[in-house]
mmCIF file of C-alpha atoms and ligand atoms in Angstrom:
data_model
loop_
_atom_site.group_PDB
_atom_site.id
_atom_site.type_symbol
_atom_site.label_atom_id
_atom_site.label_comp_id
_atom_site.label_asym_id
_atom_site.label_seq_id
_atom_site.Cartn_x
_atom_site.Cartn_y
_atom_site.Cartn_z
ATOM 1 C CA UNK E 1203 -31.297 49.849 72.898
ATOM 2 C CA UNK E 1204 -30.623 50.665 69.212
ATOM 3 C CA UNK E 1205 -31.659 47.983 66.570
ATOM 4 C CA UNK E 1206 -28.735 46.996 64.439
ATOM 5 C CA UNK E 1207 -29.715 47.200 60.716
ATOM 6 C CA UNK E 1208 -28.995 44.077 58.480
ATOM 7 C CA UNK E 1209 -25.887 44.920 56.051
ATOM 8 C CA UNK E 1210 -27.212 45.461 52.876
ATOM 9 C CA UNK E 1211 -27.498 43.174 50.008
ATOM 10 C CA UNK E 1212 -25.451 43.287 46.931
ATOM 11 C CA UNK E 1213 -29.070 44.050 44.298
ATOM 12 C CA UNK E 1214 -28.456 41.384 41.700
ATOM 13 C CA UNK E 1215 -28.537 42.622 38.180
ATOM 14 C CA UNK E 1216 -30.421 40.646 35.176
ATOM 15 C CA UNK E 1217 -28.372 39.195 32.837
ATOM 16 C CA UNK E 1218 -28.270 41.857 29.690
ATOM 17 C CA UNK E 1219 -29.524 39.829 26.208
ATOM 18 C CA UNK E 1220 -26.220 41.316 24.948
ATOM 19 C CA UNK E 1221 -24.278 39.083 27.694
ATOM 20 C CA UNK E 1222 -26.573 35.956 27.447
ATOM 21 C CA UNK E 1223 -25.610 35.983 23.690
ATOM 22 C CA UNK E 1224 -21.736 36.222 24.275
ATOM 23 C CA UNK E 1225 -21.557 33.767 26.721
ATOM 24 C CA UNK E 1226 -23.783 31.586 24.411
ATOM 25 C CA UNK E 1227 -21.539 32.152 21.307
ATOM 26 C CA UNK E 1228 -18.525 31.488 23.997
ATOM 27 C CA UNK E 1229 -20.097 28.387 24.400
ATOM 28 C CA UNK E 1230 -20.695 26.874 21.642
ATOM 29 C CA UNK E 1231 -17.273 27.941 20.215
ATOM 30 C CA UNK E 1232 -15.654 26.048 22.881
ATOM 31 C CA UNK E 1233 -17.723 23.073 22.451
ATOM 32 C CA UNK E 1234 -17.108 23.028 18.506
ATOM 33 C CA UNK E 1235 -13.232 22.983 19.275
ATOM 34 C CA UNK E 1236 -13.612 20.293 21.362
ATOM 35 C CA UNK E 1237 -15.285 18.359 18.908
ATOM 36 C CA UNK E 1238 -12.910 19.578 15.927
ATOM 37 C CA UNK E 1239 -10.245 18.192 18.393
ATOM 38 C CA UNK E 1240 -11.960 14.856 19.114
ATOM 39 C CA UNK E 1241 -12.594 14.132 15.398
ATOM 40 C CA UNK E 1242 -9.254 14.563 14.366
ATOM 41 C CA UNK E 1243 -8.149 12.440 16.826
ATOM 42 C CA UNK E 1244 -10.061 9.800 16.047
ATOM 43 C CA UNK E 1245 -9.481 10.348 12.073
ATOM 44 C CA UNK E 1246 -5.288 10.224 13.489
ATOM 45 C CA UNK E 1247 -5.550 6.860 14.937
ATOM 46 C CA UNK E 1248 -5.314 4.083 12.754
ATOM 47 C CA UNK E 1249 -9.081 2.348 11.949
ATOM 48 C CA UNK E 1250 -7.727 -1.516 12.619
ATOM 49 C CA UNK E 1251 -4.970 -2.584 14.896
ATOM 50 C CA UNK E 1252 -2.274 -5.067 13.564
ATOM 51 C CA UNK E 1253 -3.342 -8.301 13.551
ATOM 52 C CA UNK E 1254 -7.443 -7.857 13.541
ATOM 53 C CA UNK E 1255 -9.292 -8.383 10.499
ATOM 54 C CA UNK E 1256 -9.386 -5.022 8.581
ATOM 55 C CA UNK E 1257 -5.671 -4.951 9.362
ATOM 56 C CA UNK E 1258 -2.346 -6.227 8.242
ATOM 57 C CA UNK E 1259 -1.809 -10.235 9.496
ATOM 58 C CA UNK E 1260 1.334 -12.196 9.848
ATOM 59 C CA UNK E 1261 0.692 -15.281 8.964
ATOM 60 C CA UNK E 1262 4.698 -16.477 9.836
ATOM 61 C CA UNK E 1263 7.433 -17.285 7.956
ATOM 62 C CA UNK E 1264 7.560 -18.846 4.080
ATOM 63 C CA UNK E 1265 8.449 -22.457 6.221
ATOM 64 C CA UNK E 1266 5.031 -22.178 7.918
ATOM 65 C CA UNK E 1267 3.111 -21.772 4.856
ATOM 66 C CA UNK E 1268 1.231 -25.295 3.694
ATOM 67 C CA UNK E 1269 2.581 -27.692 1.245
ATOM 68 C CA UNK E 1270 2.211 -26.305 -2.170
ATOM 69 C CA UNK E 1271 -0.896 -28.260 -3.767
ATOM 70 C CA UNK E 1272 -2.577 -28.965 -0.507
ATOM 71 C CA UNK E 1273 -6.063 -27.875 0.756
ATOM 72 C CA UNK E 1274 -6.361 -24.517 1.498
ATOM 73 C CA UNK E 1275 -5.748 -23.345 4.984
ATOM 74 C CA UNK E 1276 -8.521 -21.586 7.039
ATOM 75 C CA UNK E 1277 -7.942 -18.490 9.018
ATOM 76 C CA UNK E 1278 -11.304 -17.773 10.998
ATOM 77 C CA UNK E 1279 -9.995 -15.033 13.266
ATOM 78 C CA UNK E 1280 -9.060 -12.536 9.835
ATOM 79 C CA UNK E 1281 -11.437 -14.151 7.634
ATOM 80 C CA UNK E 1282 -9.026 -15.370 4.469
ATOM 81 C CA UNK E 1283 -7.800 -19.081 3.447
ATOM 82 C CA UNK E 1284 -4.673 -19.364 2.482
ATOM 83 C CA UNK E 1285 -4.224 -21.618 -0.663
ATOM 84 C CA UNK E 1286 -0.244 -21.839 -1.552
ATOM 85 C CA UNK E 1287 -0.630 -23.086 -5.596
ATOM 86 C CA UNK E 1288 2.390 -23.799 -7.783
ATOM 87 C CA UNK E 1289 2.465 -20.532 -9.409
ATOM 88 C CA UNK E 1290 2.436 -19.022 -5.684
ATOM 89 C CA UNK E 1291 0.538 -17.715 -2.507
ATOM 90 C CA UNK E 1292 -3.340 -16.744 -2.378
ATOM 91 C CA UNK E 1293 -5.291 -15.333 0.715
ATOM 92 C CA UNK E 1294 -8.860 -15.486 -0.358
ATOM 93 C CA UNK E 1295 -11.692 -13.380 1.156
ATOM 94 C CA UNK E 1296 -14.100 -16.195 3.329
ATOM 95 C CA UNK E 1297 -17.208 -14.049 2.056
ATOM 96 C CA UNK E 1298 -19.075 -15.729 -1.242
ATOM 97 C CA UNK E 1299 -19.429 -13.424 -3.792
ATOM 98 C CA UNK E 1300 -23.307 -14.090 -4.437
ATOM 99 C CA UNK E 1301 -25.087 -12.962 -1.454
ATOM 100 C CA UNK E 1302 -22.111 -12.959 1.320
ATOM 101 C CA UNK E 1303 -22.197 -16.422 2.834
ATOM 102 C CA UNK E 1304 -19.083 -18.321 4.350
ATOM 103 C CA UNK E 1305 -18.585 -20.786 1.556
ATOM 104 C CA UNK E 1306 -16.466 -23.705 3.018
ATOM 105 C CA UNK E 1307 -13.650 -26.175 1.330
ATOM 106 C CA UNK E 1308 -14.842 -29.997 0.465
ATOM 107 C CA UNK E 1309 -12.154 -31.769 0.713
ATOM 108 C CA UNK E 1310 -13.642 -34.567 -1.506
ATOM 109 C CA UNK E 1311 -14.578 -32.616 -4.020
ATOM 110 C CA UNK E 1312 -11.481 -30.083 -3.854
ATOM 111 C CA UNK E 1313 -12.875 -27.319 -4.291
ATOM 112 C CA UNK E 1314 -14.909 -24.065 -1.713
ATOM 113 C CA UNK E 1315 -18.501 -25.037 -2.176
ATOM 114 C CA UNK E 1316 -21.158 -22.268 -0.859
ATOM 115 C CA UNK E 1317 -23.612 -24.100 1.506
ATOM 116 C CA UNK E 1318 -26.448 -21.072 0.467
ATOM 117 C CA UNK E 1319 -26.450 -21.340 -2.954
ATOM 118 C CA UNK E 1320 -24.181 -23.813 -4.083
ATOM 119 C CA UNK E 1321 -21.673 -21.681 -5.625
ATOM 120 C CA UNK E 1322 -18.580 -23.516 -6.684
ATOM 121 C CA UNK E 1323 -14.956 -22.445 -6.810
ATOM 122 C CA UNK E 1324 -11.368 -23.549 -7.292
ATOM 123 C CA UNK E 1325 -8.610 -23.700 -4.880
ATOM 124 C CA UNK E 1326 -7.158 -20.812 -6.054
ATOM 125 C CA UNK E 1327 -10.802 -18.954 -5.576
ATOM 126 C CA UNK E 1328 -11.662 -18.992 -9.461
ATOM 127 C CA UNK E 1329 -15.874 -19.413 -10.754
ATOM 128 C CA UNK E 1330 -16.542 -22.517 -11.207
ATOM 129 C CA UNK E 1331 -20.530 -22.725 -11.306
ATOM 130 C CA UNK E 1332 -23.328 -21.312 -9.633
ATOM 131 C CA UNK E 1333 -25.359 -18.023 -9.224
ATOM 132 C CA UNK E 1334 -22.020 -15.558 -7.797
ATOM 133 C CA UNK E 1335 -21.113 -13.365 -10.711
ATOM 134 C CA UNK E 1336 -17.945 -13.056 -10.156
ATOM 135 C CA UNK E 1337 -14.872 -15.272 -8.437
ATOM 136 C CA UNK E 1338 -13.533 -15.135 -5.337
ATOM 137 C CA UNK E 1339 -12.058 -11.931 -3.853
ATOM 138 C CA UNK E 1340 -8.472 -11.878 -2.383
ATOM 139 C CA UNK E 1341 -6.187 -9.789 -0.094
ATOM 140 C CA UNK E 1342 -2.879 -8.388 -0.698
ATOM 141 C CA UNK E 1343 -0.087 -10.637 0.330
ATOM 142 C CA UNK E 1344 3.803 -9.411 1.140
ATOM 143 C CA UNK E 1345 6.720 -11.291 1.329
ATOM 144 C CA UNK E 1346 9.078 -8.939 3.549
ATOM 145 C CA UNK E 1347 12.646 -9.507 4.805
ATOM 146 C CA UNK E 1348 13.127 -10.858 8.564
ATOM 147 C CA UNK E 1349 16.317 -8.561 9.137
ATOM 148 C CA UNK E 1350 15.262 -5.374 7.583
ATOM 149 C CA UNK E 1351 11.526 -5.800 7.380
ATOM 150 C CA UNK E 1352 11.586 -4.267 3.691
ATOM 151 C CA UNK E 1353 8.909 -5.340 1.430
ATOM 152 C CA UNK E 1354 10.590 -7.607 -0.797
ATOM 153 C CA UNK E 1355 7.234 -9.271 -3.222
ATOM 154 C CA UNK E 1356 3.530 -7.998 -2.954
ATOM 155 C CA UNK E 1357 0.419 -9.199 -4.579
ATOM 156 C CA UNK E 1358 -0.069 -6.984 -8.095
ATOM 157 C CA UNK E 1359 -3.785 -5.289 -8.786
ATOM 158 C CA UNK E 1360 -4.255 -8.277 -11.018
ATOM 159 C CA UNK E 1361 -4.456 -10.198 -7.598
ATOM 160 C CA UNK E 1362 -2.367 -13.317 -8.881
ATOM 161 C CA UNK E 1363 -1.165 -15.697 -6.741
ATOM 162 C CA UNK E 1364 2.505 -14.058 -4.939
ATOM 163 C CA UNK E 1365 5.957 -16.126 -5.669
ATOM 164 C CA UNK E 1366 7.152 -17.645 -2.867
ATOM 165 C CA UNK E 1367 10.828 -16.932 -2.372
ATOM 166 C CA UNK E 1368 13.403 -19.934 -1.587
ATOM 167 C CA UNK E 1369 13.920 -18.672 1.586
ATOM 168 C CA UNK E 1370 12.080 -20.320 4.585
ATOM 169 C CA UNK E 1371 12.817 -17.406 7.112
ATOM 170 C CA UNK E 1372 11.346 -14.516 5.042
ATOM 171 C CA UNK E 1373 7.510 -13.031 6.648
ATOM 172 C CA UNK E 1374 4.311 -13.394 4.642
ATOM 173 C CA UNK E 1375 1.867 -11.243 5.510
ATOM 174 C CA UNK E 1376 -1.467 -10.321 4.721
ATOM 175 C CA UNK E 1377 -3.475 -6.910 4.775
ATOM 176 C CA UNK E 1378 -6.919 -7.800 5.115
ATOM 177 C CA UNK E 1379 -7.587 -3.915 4.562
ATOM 178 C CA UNK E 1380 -6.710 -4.141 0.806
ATOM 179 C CA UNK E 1381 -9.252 -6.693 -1.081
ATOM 180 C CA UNK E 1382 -8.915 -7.237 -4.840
ATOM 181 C CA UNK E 1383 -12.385 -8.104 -6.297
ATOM 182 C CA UNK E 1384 -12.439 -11.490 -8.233
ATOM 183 C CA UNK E 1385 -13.127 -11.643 -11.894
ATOM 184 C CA UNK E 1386 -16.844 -11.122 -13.439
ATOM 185 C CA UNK E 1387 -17.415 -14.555 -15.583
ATOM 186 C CA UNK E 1388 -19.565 -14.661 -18.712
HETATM 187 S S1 FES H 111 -24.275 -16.739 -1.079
HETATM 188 FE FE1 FES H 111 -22.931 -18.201 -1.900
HETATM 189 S S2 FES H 111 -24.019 -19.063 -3.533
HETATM 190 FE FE2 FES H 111 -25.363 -17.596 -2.713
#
């Protein structure tokens, strides 16, 4: 009886250097456009969300803001206080201006005393004494219109405190993203 033969197999052929290197540069050209693609969608989305720290913060409307002349208001969550004065609205940066503590407002004394150092400042975040070099820093503030949502009064580069308008439905908001650095003394 005649012995079948085994078909015959396909001879594998080595990979040519000139092949390795295309499918290489392939490679690596498909991995940089996946990259390229990642970054710029990660550069497209916006860095804070609405309502974190880093981002813009409704505080509510000009009838939820406290009485003008009383203590300063704290907002943990989006690190400002909110100090309403009589020349207008301040949201001042929590973070001391020596070394970076969270400085803290004594009532008895009122004014923000830093527990580190013992830096001293006003309601309205100005130097009073101590080792920080400069006063306190503060955020942009907008007053903007309930109906349309324009931007009707924003907080200048000077960083003084913002008019508050008459009327007790318009939105005050704060952008934690834009800081105004407080004033060097001496
Ligand atoms: S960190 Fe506030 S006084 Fe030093």
């Amino acid at each position: 009886m005649a012995k079948e033969t085994p078909p015959s197999q396909e001879e594998k052929k080595p990979v040519s250097r000139r092949e390795f290197l295309n499918f290489a540069w392939l490679a690596s050209l498909g991995f940089l456009s996946l990259s390229v693609a990642g970054m710029s969608y990660l550069f497209a989305m916006p860095r804070f969300k609405e309502g974190e720290f880093g981002g813009m913060y409704t505080v509510g409307t000009v009838a939820d803001l406290p009485e003008t002349g009383s203590a300063p208001e704290n907002y943990p969550k989006v690190k400002f206080w909110l100090s309403n004065t009589d020349q207008g609205a301040l949201a001042i940066y929590k973070v001391c201006t020596h070394l970076g503590c969270l400085y803290n407002w004594v009532n008895q004394e009122n004014k923000f005393i830093c527990p580190c150092h013992g830096s001293q400042f006003t309601s309205e975040g100005q130097y009073i004494q101590g080792p920080a070099p400069r006063s306190l820093d503060r955020f942009v503030m907008q007053i903007v219109d309930p109906a349309s949502g324009e931007v009707l009064a924003q907080t200048d580069e000077s960083g003084d405190p913002l008019p508050i308008p008459d009327d007790p439905a318009a939105i005050v908001r704060v952008d934690t993203g834009a800081r105004i650095q407080g004033e060097p003394h001496g």
